[in-house]
């Protein structure tokens, strides 16, 4: 199924080919491009071997087009992008920027779909209240 991912700031397309492309930097402020799967729940990633981080490190995510930070407004540990499906319906996608932490949330109105073995670290009800505030 064809899906697009766009930056919430400039709405530039982040998905090229089979990957979503992010400009990132590790805790030593080293910069690198990080390619993630557009499949929700698929945590495989591609990067150059010289760009290093380890599990537990906080990775900074930036839009490669407008260079703005992609941290969500309500939780600094969650990255926010917009997914557009084949019917042009938009979803807010949030995922953890902590390396090795697998938690992804797909939000449309009051509906939250959760993926990833660590998603309970950001519990649904806690997220739900924040989402409601965020979406108003
Ligand atoms: Zn952008």
mmCIF file of N, CA and C and ligand atoms in Angstrom:
data_model
loop_
_atom_site.group_PDB
_atom_site.id
_atom_site.type_symbol
_atom_site.label_atom_id
_atom_site.label_comp_id
_atom_site.label_asym_id
_atom_site.label_seq_id
_atom_site.Cartn_x
_atom_site.Cartn_y
_atom_site.Cartn_z
ATOM 1 N N UNK A 1 0.841 -1.191 0.000
ATOM 2 C CA UNK A 1 0.000 0.000 0.000
ATOM 3 C C UNK A 1 0.881 1.249 0.000
ATOM 4 N N UNK A 2 0.582 2.153 -0.883
ATOM 5 C CA UNK A 2 1.402 3.362 -1.001
ATOM 6 C C UNK A 2 1.105 4.323 0.138
ATOM 7 N N UNK A 3 2.127 4.716 0.838
ATOM 8 C CA UNK A 3 1.990 5.713 1.893
ATOM 9 C C UNK A 3 3.058 6.754 1.699
ATOM 10 N N UNK A 4 2.741 7.967 2.128
ATOM 11 C CA UNK A 4 3.735 9.026 2.093
ATOM 12 C C UNK A 4 3.998 9.494 3.509
ATOM 13 N N UNK A 5 5.199 9.959 3.725
ATOM 14 C CA UNK A 5 5.542 10.579 4.999
ATOM 15 C C UNK A 5 6.037 11.986 4.713
ATOM 16 N N UNK A 6 5.486 12.956 5.456
ATOM 17 C CA UNK A 6 5.911 14.341 5.239
ATOM 18 C C UNK A 6 6.316 14.976 6.562
ATOM 19 N N UNK A 7 7.153 15.996 6.440
ATOM 20 C CA UNK A 7 7.616 16.777 7.589
ATOM 21 C C UNK A 7 6.453 17.621 8.113
ATOM 22 N N UNK A 8 6.236 17.658 9.447
ATOM 23 C CA UNK A 8 5.140 18.474 9.984
ATOM 24 C C UNK A 8 5.390 19.977 9.842
ATOM 25 N N UNK A 9 6.624 20.376 9.573
ATOM 26 C CA UNK A 9 6.947 21.805 9.447
ATOM 27 C C UNK A 9 6.819 22.290 8.000
ATOM 28 N N UNK A 10 7.539 21.626 7.083
ATOM 29 C CA UNK A 10 7.571 22.112 5.694
ATOM 30 C C UNK A 10 6.740 21.245 4.755
ATOM 31 N N UNK A 11 6.238 20.117 5.261
ATOM 32 C CA UNK A 11 5.462 19.152 4.472
ATOM 33 C C UNK A 11 6.235 18.617 3.260
ATOM 34 N N UNK A 12 7.543 18.675 3.325
ATOM 35 C CA UNK A 12 8.368 18.044 2.305
ATOM 36 C C UNK A 12 8.315 16.537 2.460
ATOM 37 N N UNK A 13 8.475 15.823 1.375
ATOM 38 C CA UNK A 13 8.401 14.360 1.410
ATOM 39 C C UNK A 13 9.670 13.755 2.004
ATOM 40 N N UNK A 14 9.483 12.947 3.043
ATOM 41 C CA UNK A 14 10.610 12.300 3.730
ATOM 42 C C UNK A 14 10.823 10.877 3.235
ATOM 43 N N UNK A 15 9.802 10.298 2.571
ATOM 44 C CA UNK A 15 9.950 8.929 2.078
ATOM 45 C C UNK A 15 10.375 8.985 0.619
ATOM 46 N N UNK A 16 11.523 8.366 0.377
ATOM 47 C CA UNK A 16 12.042 8.263 -0.981
ATOM 48 C C UNK A 16 12.341 6.786 -1.210
ATOM 49 N N UNK A 17 11.805 6.232 -2.277
ATOM 50 C CA UNK A 17 11.988 4.799 -2.499
ATOM 51 C C UNK A 17 11.347 4.030 -1.360
ATOM 52 N N UNK A 18 12.098 3.118 -0.766
ATOM 53 C CA UNK A 18 11.538 2.256 0.278
ATOM 54 C C UNK A 18 11.880 2.718 1.682
ATOM 55 N N UNK A 19 12.376 3.942 1.834
ATOM 56 C CA UNK A 19 12.799 4.375 3.166
ATOM 57 C C UNK A 19 12.359 5.798 3.473
ATOM 58 N N UNK A 20 12.235 6.062 4.790
ATOM 59 C CA UNK A 20 12.038 7.434 5.265
ATOM 60 C C UNK A 20 13.421 7.946 5.661
ATOM 61 N N UNK A 21 13.779 9.117 5.156
ATOM 62 C CA UNK A 21 15.132 9.642 5.353
ATOM 63 C C UNK A 21 15.109 10.764 6.383
ATOM 64 N N UNK A 22 15.970 10.640 7.395
ATOM 65 C CA UNK A 22 16.091 11.666 8.422
ATOM 66 C C UNK A 22 17.536 12.132 8.509
ATOM 67 N N UNK A 23 17.712 13.426 8.775
ATOM 68 C CA UNK A 23 19.014 13.938 9.188
ATOM 69 C C UNK A 23 19.050 13.783 10.701
ATOM 70 N N UNK A 24 20.085 13.145 11.216
ATOM 71 C CA UNK A 24 20.134 12.883 12.661
ATOM 72 C C UNK A 24 21.496 13.278 13.207
ATOM 73 N N UNK A 25 21.566 13.381 14.531
ATOM 74 C CA UNK A 25 22.873 13.528 15.162
ATOM 75 C C UNK A 25 22.884 12.722 16.452
ATOM 76 N N UNK A 26 24.042 12.155 16.772
ATOM 77 C CA UNK A 26 24.151 11.316 17.968
ATOM 78 C C UNK A 26 24.518 12.180 19.174
ATOM 79 N N UNK A 27 24.750 11.539 20.322
ATOM 80 C CA UNK A 27 24.969 12.332 21.537
ATOM 81 C C UNK A 27 26.287 13.099 21.494
ATOM 82 N N UNK A 28 27.187 12.722 20.605
ATOM 83 C CA UNK A 28 28.435 13.483 20.419
ATOM 84 C C UNK A 28 28.282 14.563 19.353
ATOM 85 N N UNK A 29 27.039 14.791 18.932
ATOM 86 C CA UNK A 29 26.707 15.811 17.924
ATOM 87 C C UNK A 29 27.266 15.480 16.537
ATOM 88 N N UNK A 30 27.671 14.223 16.345
ATOM 89 C CA UNK A 30 28.074 13.779 15.014
ATOM 90 C C UNK A 30 26.810 13.637 14.168
ATOM 91 N N UNK A 31 26.857 14.109 12.929
ATOM 92 C CA UNK A 31 25.678 14.062 12.067
ATOM 93 C C UNK A 31 25.705 12.847 11.149
ATOM 94 N N UNK A 32 24.520 12.321 10.847
ATOM 95 C CA UNK A 32 24.433 11.203 9.923
ATOM 96 C C UNK A 32 23.031 11.085 9.374
ATOM 97 N N UNK A 33 22.923 10.515 8.186
ATOM 98 C CA UNK A 33 21.603 10.234 7.625
ATOM 99 C C UNK A 33 21.136 8.879 8.134
ATOM 100 N N UNK A 34 19.865 8.808 8.506
ATOM 101 C CA UNK A 34 19.303 7.569 9.017
ATOM 102 C C UNK A 34 18.079 7.230 8.172
ATOM 103 N N UNK A 35 18.061 6.010 7.639
ATOM 104 C CA UNK A 35 16.951 5.557 6.809
ATOM 105 C C UNK A 35 16.124 4.557 7.602
ATOM 106 N N UNK A 36 14.837 4.838 7.752
ATOM 107 C CA UNK A 36 13.952 3.950 8.502
ATOM 108 C C UNK A 36 12.898 3.366 7.575
ATOM 109 N N UNK A 37 12.357 2.239 8.005
ATOM 110 C CA UNK A 37 11.305 1.592 7.221
ATOM 111 C C UNK A 37 9.996 2.348 7.361
ATOM 112 N N UNK A 38 9.232 2.513 6.257
ATOM 113 C CA UNK A 38 7.920 3.148 6.357
ATOM 114 C C UNK A 38 6.862 2.220 6.950
ATOM 115 N N UNK A 39 7.221 0.957 7.186
ATOM 116 C CA UNK A 39 6.284 0.006 7.777
ATOM 117 C C UNK A 39 6.248 0.225 9.273
ATOM 118 N N UNK A 40 5.039 0.502 9.811
ATOM 119 C CA UNK A 40 4.916 0.684 11.256
ATOM 120 C C UNK A 40 5.276 -0.632 11.945
ATOM 121 N N UNK A 41 6.135 -0.567 12.939
ATOM 122 C CA UNK A 41 6.520 -1.775 13.661
ATOM 123 C C UNK A 41 7.758 -2.452 13.108
ATOM 124 N N UNK A 42 8.273 -1.953 11.982
ATOM 125 C CA UNK A 42 9.531 -2.471 11.437
ATOM 126 C C UNK A 42 10.640 -1.513 11.867
ATOM 127 N N UNK A 43 11.534 -1.996 12.731
ATOM 128 C CA UNK A 43 12.548 -1.110 13.317
ATOM 129 C C UNK A 43 13.917 -1.264 12.676
ATOM 130 N N UNK A 44 13.954 -1.830 11.480
ATOM 131 C CA UNK A 44 15.240 -1.919 10.809
ATOM 132 C C UNK A 44 15.658 -0.515 10.378
ATOM 133 N N UNK A 45 16.948 -0.259 10.367
ATOM 134 C CA UNK A 45 17.435 1.060 9.980
ATOM 135 C C UNK A 45 18.714 0.898 9.179
ATOM 136 N N UNK A 46 18.993 1.894 8.367
ATOM 137 C CA UNK A 46 20.194 1.889 7.541
ATOM 138 C C UNK A 46 20.944 3.188 7.800
ATOM 139 N N UNK A 47 22.252 3.083 8.018
ATOM 140 C CA UNK A 47 23.079 4.282 8.186
ATOM 141 C C UNK A 47 24.486 3.949 7.730
ATOM 142 N N UNK A 48 25.307 4.983 7.562
ATOM 143 C CA UNK A 48 26.702 4.743 7.228
ATOM 144 C C UNK A 48 27.411 4.169 8.458
ATOM 145 N N UNK A 49 28.332 3.202 8.264
ATOM 146 C CA UNK A 49 28.994 2.586 9.427
ATOM 147 C C UNK A 49 29.791 3.576 10.282
ATOM 148 N N UNK A 50 30.169 4.718 9.722
ATOM 149 C CA UNK A 50 30.956 5.679 10.510
ATOM 150 C C UNK A 50 30.073 6.476 11.481
ATOM 151 N N UNK A 51 28.772 6.435 11.285
ATOM 152 C CA UNK A 51 27.845 7.127 12.186
ATOM 153 C C UNK A 51 27.416 6.138 13.267
ATOM 154 N N UNK A 52 27.856 6.409 14.500
ATOM 155 C CA UNK A 52 27.690 5.396 15.549
ATOM 156 C C UNK A 52 26.826 5.891 16.709
ATOM 157 N N UNK A 53 26.033 4.975 17.247
ATOM 158 C CA UNK A 53 25.326 5.194 18.512
ATOM 159 C C UNK A 53 25.025 3.834 19.087
ATOM 160 N N UNK A 54 24.691 3.824 20.368
ATOM 161 C CA UNK A 54 24.346 2.536 20.962
ATOM 162 C C UNK A 54 22.981 2.619 21.648
ATOM 163 N N UNK A 55 22.444 1.450 21.976
ATOM 164 C CA UNK A 55 21.121 1.402 22.588
ATOM 165 C C UNK A 55 21.083 2.304 23.813
ATOM 166 N N UNK A 56 20.015 3.048 23.945
ATOM 167 C CA UNK A 56 19.860 3.950 25.081
ATOM 168 C C UNK A 56 20.262 5.376 24.773
ATOM 169 N N UNK A 57 21.025 5.580 23.701
ATOM 170 C CA UNK A 57 21.421 6.944 23.316
ATOM 171 C C UNK A 57 20.216 7.689 22.752
ATOM 172 N N UNK A 58 20.163 8.982 23.050
ATOM 173 C CA UNK A 58 19.118 9.819 22.454
ATOM 174 C C UNK A 58 19.631 10.364 21.125
ATOM 175 N N UNK A 59 18.878 10.107 20.086
ATOM 176 C CA UNK A 59 19.241 10.583 18.750
ATOM 177 C C UNK A 59 18.394 11.818 18.440
ATOM 178 N N UNK A 60 19.019 12.870 17.948
ATOM 179 C CA UNK A 60 18.266 14.042 17.503
ATOM 180 C C UNK A 60 17.848 13.836 16.052
ATOM 181 N N UNK A 61 16.572 14.088 15.762
ATOM 182 C CA UNK A 61 16.048 13.933 14.400
ATOM 183 C C UNK A 61 15.710 15.304 13.824
ATOM 184 N N UNK A 62 16.125 15.507 12.583
ATOM 185 C CA UNK A 62 15.824 16.756 11.889
ATOM 186 C C UNK A 62 15.265 16.430 10.511
ATOM 187 N N UNK A 63 14.423 17.323 10.001
ATOM 188 C CA UNK A 63 13.968 17.188 8.622
ATOM 189 C C UNK A 63 15.157 17.460 7.704
ATOM 190 N N UNK A 64 15.439 16.575 6.736
ATOM 191 C CA UNK A 64 16.576 16.815 5.832
ATOM 192 C C UNK A 64 16.304 17.961 4.866
ATOM 193 N N UNK A 65 15.062 18.427 4.789
ATOM 194 C CA UNK A 65 14.708 19.475 3.833
ATOM 195 C C UNK A 65 14.709 20.862 4.482
ATOM 196 N N UNK A 66 14.040 20.998 5.638
ATOM 197 C CA UNK A 66 13.986 22.325 6.279
ATOM 198 C C UNK A 66 14.870 22.408 7.520
ATOM 199 N N UNK A 67 15.475 21.281 7.914
ATOM 200 C CA UNK A 67 16.414 21.235 9.030
ATOM 201 C C UNK A 67 15.782 21.483 10.395
ATOM 202 N N UNK A 68 14.452 21.550 10.457
ATOM 203 C CA UNK A 68 13.828 21.761 11.764
ATOM 204 C C UNK A 68 13.827 20.461 12.571
ATOM 205 N N UNK A 69 13.897 20.605 13.894
ATOM 206 C CA UNK A 69 13.839 19.447 14.779
ATOM 207 C C UNK A 69 12.469 18.793 14.704
ATOM 208 N N UNK A 70 12.438 17.477 14.854
ATOM 209 C CA UNK A 70 11.180 16.739 14.711
ATOM 210 C C UNK A 70 10.661 16.194 16.044
ATOM 211 N N UNK A 71 11.221 16.640 17.168
ATOM 212 C CA UNK A 71 10.690 16.207 18.464
ATOM 213 C C UNK A 71 9.253 16.689 18.589
ATOM 214 N N UNK A 72 8.396 15.849 19.193
ATOM 215 C CA UNK A 72 7.001 16.247 19.340
ATOM 216 C C UNK A 72 6.884 17.343 20.389
ATOM 217 N N UNK A 73 5.791 18.097 20.321
ATOM 218 C CA UNK A 73 5.644 19.249 21.206
ATOM 219 C C UNK A 73 5.341 18.838 22.640
ATOM 220 N N UNK A 74 4.854 17.612 22.850
ATOM 221 C CA UNK A 74 4.445 17.229 24.206
ATOM 222 C C UNK A 74 5.394 16.250 24.871
ATOM 223 N N UNK A 75 6.258 15.589 24.117
ATOM 224 C CA UNK A 75 7.225 14.676 24.727
ATOM 225 C C UNK A 75 8.499 14.723 23.902
ATOM 226 N N UNK A 76 9.538 15.236 24.525
ATOM 227 C CA UNK A 76 10.811 15.429 23.841
ATOM 228 C C UNK A 76 11.426 14.120 23.345
ATOM 229 N N UNK A 77 11.003 12.999 23.927
ATOM 230 C CA UNK A 77 11.577 11.709 23.520
ATOM 231 C C UNK A 77 10.877 11.111 22.312
ATOM 232 N N UNK A 78 9.787 11.738 21.863
ATOM 233 C CA UNK A 78 9.052 11.194 20.722
ATOM 234 C C UNK A 78 9.223 12.093 19.501
ATOM 235 N N UNK A 79 9.489 11.440 18.373
ATOM 236 C CA UNK A 79 9.629 12.147 17.095
ATOM 237 C C UNK A 79 8.275 12.143 16.389
ATOM 238 N N UNK A 80 7.944 13.229 15.741
ATOM 239 C CA UNK A 80 6.637 13.383 15.091
ATOM 240 C C UNK A 80 6.799 13.591 13.587
ATOM 241 N N UNK A 81 6.133 12.744 12.806
ATOM 242 C CA UNK A 81 6.031 12.955 11.360
ATOM 243 C C UNK A 81 4.566 12.715 10.959
ATOM 244 N N UNK A 82 4.216 13.101 9.759
ATOM 245 C CA UNK A 82 2.844 12.912 9.279
ATOM 246 C C UNK A 82 2.842 11.850 8.185
ATOM 247 N N UNK A 83 1.935 10.877 8.334
ATOM 248 C CA UNK A 83 1.771 9.850 7.301
ATOM 249 C C UNK A 83 0.495 10.158 6.522
ATOM 250 N N UNK A 84 0.553 10.012 5.210
ATOM 251 C CA UNK A 84 -0.618 10.208 4.354
ATOM 252 C C UNK A 84 -0.871 8.892 3.624
ATOM 253 N N UNK A 85 -2.083 8.341 3.798
ATOM 254 C CA UNK A 85 -2.348 7.050 3.153
ATOM 255 C C UNK A 85 -2.902 7.261 1.741
ATOM 256 N N UNK A 86 -3.252 6.147 1.091
ATOM 257 C CA UNK A 86 -3.643 6.230 -0.325
ATOM 258 C C UNK A 86 -4.936 7.008 -0.522
ATOM 259 N N UNK A 87 -5.751 7.147 0.560
ATOM 260 C CA UNK A 87 -6.979 7.934 0.462
ATOM 261 C C UNK A 87 -6.770 9.378 0.909
ATOM 262 N N UNK A 88 -5.508 9.785 1.003
ATOM 263 C CA UNK A 88 -5.137 11.140 1.415
ATOM 264 C C UNK A 88 -5.505 11.435 2.864
ATOM 265 N N UNK A 89 -5.789 10.389 3.645
ATOM 266 C CA UNK A 89 -6.055 10.594 5.066
ATOM 267 C C UNK A 89 -4.720 10.757 5.787
ATOM 268 N N UNK A 90 -4.697 11.693 6.739
ATOM 269 C CA UNK A 90 -3.440 11.973 7.439
ATOM 270 C C UNK A 90 -3.451 11.402 8.852
ATOM 271 N N UNK A 91 -2.294 10.898 9.257
ATOM 272 C CA UNK A 91 -2.104 10.358 10.592
ATOM 273 C C UNK A 91 -0.867 11.010 11.189
ATOM 274 N N UNK A 92 -0.929 11.251 12.486
ATOM 275 C CA UNK A 92 0.281 11.667 13.188
ATOM 276 C C UNK A 92 1.012 10.419 13.649
ATOM 277 N N UNK A 93 2.281 10.333 13.302
ATOM 278 C CA UNK A 93 3.091 9.192 13.703
ATOM 279 C C UNK A 93 4.131 9.680 14.713
ATOM 280 N N UNK A 94 4.194 8.974 15.834
ATOM 281 C CA UNK A 94 5.182 9.300 16.857
ATOM 282 C C UNK A 94 6.018 8.066 17.128
ATOM 283 N N UNK A 95 7.316 8.245 17.235
ATOM 284 C CA UNK A 95 8.156 7.105 17.624
ATOM 285 C C UNK A 95 9.295 7.595 18.502
ATOM 286 N N UNK A 96 9.821 6.679 19.291
ATOM 287 C CA UNK A 96 10.866 7.038 20.250
ATOM 288 C C UNK A 96 12.168 7.372 19.539
ATOM 289 N N UNK A 97 12.866 8.397 20.046
ATOM 290 C CA UNK A 97 14.172 8.740 19.474
ATOM 291 C C UNK A 97 15.311 8.124 20.268
ATOM 292 N N UNK A 98 14.959 7.268 21.225
ATOM 293 C CA UNK A 98 15.986 6.588 21.996
ATOM 294 C C UNK A 98 16.372 5.312 21.253
ATOM 295 N N UNK A 99 17.649 5.191 20.918
ATOM 296 C CA UNK A 99 18.107 4.044 20.126
ATOM 297 C C UNK A 99 17.769 2.751 20.852
ATOM 298 N N UNK A 100 17.195 1.796 20.130
ATOM 299 C CA UNK A 100 16.867 0.496 20.697
ATOM 300 C C UNK A 100 15.499 0.449 21.351
ATOM 301 N N UNK A 101 14.864 1.605 21.537
ATOM 302 C CA UNK A 101 13.541 1.610 22.155
ATOM 303 C C UNK A 101 12.480 1.536 21.065
ATOM 304 N N UNK A 102 11.701 0.463 21.099
ATOM 305 C CA UNK A 102 10.750 0.211 20.027
ATOM 306 C C UNK A 102 9.354 0.609 20.471
ATOM 307 N N UNK A 103 8.960 1.800 20.125
ATOM 308 C CA UNK A 103 7.600 2.233 20.436
ATOM 309 C C UNK A 103 7.155 3.226 19.377
ATOM 310 N N UNK A 104 6.025 2.929 18.770
ATOM 311 C CA UNK A 104 5.486 3.750 17.693
ATOM 312 C C UNK A 104 3.993 3.930 17.919
ATOM 313 N N UNK A 105 3.484 5.117 17.635
ATOM 314 C CA UNK A 105 2.069 5.421 17.820
ATOM 315 C C UNK A 105 1.554 6.058 16.546
ATOM 316 N N UNK A 106 0.438 5.532 16.073
ATOM 317 C CA UNK A 106 -0.223 6.094 14.896
ATOM 318 C C UNK A 106 -1.535 6.694 15.364
ATOM 319 N N UNK A 107 -1.690 8.005 15.218
ATOM 320 C CA UNK A 107 -2.811 8.711 15.821
ATOM 321 C C UNK A 107 -3.669 9.353 14.742
ATOM 322 N N UNK A 108 -4.985 9.112 14.842
ATOM 323 C CA UNK A 108 -5.944 9.770 13.964
ATOM 324 C C UNK A 108 -7.138 10.138 14.826
ATOM 325 N N UNK A 109 -7.355 11.418 15.084
ATOM 326 C CA UNK A 109 -8.413 11.832 15.992
ATOM 327 C C UNK A 109 -8.156 11.244 17.367
ATOM 328 N N UNK A 110 -9.150 10.511 17.905
ATOM 329 C CA UNK A 110 -8.988 9.900 19.223
ATOM 330 C C UNK A 110 -8.445 8.477 19.142
ATOM 331 N N UNK A 111 -8.192 7.994 17.943
ATOM 332 C CA UNK A 111 -7.746 6.615 17.785
ATOM 333 C C UNK A 111 -6.228 6.546 17.786
ATOM 334 N N UNK A 112 -5.708 5.701 18.658
ATOM 335 C CA UNK A 112 -4.261 5.531 18.727
ATOM 336 C C UNK A 112 -3.941 4.072 18.458
ATOM 337 N N UNK A 113 -3.109 3.819 17.441
ATOM 338 C CA UNK A 113 -2.615 2.472 17.212
ATOM 339 C C UNK A 113 -1.180 2.422 17.693
ATOM 340 N N UNK A 114 -0.875 1.362 18.421
ATOM 341 C CA UNK A 114 0.419 1.270 19.080
ATOM 342 C C UNK A 114 1.193 0.095 18.510
ATOM 343 N N UNK A 115 2.497 0.263 18.326
ATOM 344 C CA UNK A 115 3.341 -0.839 17.885
ATOM 345 C C UNK A 115 4.663 -0.788 18.631
ATOM 346 N N UNK A 116 5.292 -1.942 18.773
ATOM 347 C CA UNK A 116 6.617 -1.995 19.375
ATOM 348 C C UNK A 116 6.604 -2.576 20.767
ATOM 349 N N UNK A 117 7.647 -3.367 21.087
ATOM 350 C CA UNK A 117 7.665 -4.073 22.365
ATOM 351 C C UNK A 117 7.851 -3.145 23.557
ATOM 352 N N UNK A 118 8.294 -1.901 23.349
ATOM 353 C CA UNK A 118 8.499 -0.968 24.466
ATOM 354 C C UNK A 118 7.418 0.113 24.514
ATOM 355 N N UNK A 119 6.340 -0.082 23.778
ATOM 356 C CA UNK A 119 5.348 0.988 23.672
ATOM 357 C C UNK A 119 4.665 1.287 25.000
ATOM 358 N N UNK A 120 4.694 0.334 25.946
ATOM 359 C CA UNK A 120 4.040 0.597 27.227
ATOM 360 C C UNK A 120 4.803 1.637 28.043
ATOM 361 N N UNK A 121 6.023 1.979 27.632
ATOM 362 C CA UNK A 121 6.761 3.027 28.340
ATOM 363 C C UNK A 121 6.065 4.372 28.193
ATOM 364 N N UNK A 122 5.302 4.511 27.132
ATOM 365 C CA UNK A 122 4.496 5.714 26.975
ATOM 366 C C UNK A 122 3.057 5.212 26.933
ATOM 367 N N UNK A 123 2.416 5.133 28.099
ATOM 368 C CA UNK A 123 1.158 4.396 28.168
ATOM 369 C C UNK A 123 0.055 5.070 27.370
ATOM 370 N N UNK A 124 -0.879 4.264 26.949
ATOM 371 C CA UNK A 124 -1.958 4.755 26.097
ATOM 372 C C UNK A 124 -2.724 5.888 26.760
ATOM 373 N N UNK A 125 -3.102 5.715 28.034
ATOM 374 C CA UNK A 125 -3.977 6.714 28.656
ATOM 375 C C UNK A 125 -3.238 8.023 28.873
ATOM 376 N N UNK A 126 -1.994 7.894 29.275
ATOM 377 C CA UNK A 126 -1.175 9.093 29.442
ATOM 378 C C UNK A 126 -1.051 9.804 28.088
ATOM 379 N N UNK A 127 -0.795 9.007 27.048
ATOM 380 C CA UNK A 127 -0.658 9.586 25.719
ATOM 381 C C UNK A 127 -1.985 10.188 25.268
ATOM 382 N N UNK A 128 -3.077 9.465 25.574
ATOM 383 C CA UNK A 128 -4.380 9.901 25.103
ATOM 384 C C UNK A 128 -4.696 11.309 25.607
ATOM 385 N N UNK A 129 -4.500 11.543 26.902
ATOM 386 C CA UNK A 129 -4.758 12.877 27.450
ATOM 387 C C UNK A 129 -3.900 13.921 26.767
ATOM 388 N N UNK A 130 -2.650 13.588 26.591
ATOM 389 C CA UNK A 130 -1.748 14.555 25.961
ATOM 390 C C UNK A 130 -2.120 14.779 24.506
ATOM 391 N N UNK A 131 -2.529 13.702 23.841
ATOM 392 C CA UNK A 131 -2.924 13.852 22.445
ATOM 393 C C UNK A 131 -4.124 14.762 22.342
ATOM 394 N N UNK A 132 -5.096 14.566 23.256
ATOM 395 C CA UNK A 132 -6.308 15.385 23.173
ATOM 396 C C UNK A 132 -5.947 16.858 23.320
ATOM 397 N N UNK A 133 -5.066 17.122 24.271
ATOM 398 C CA UNK A 133 -4.629 18.506 24.474
ATOM 399 C C UNK A 133 -3.913 18.995 23.220
ATOM 400 N N UNK A 134 -3.079 18.111 22.706
ATOM 401 C CA UNK A 134 -2.255 18.483 21.552
ATOM 402 C C UNK A 134 -3.098 18.724 20.309
ATOM 403 N N UNK A 135 -4.172 17.962 20.168
ATOM 404 C CA UNK A 135 -4.935 18.014 18.920
ATOM 405 C C UNK A 135 -5.946 19.158 18.911
ATOM 406 N N UNK A 136 -6.176 19.797 20.049
ATOM 407 C CA UNK A 136 -7.202 20.854 20.085
ATOM 408 C C UNK A 136 -6.718 22.138 19.436
HETATM 409 ZN ZN1 LIG B 1 10.782 19.977 6.912
#
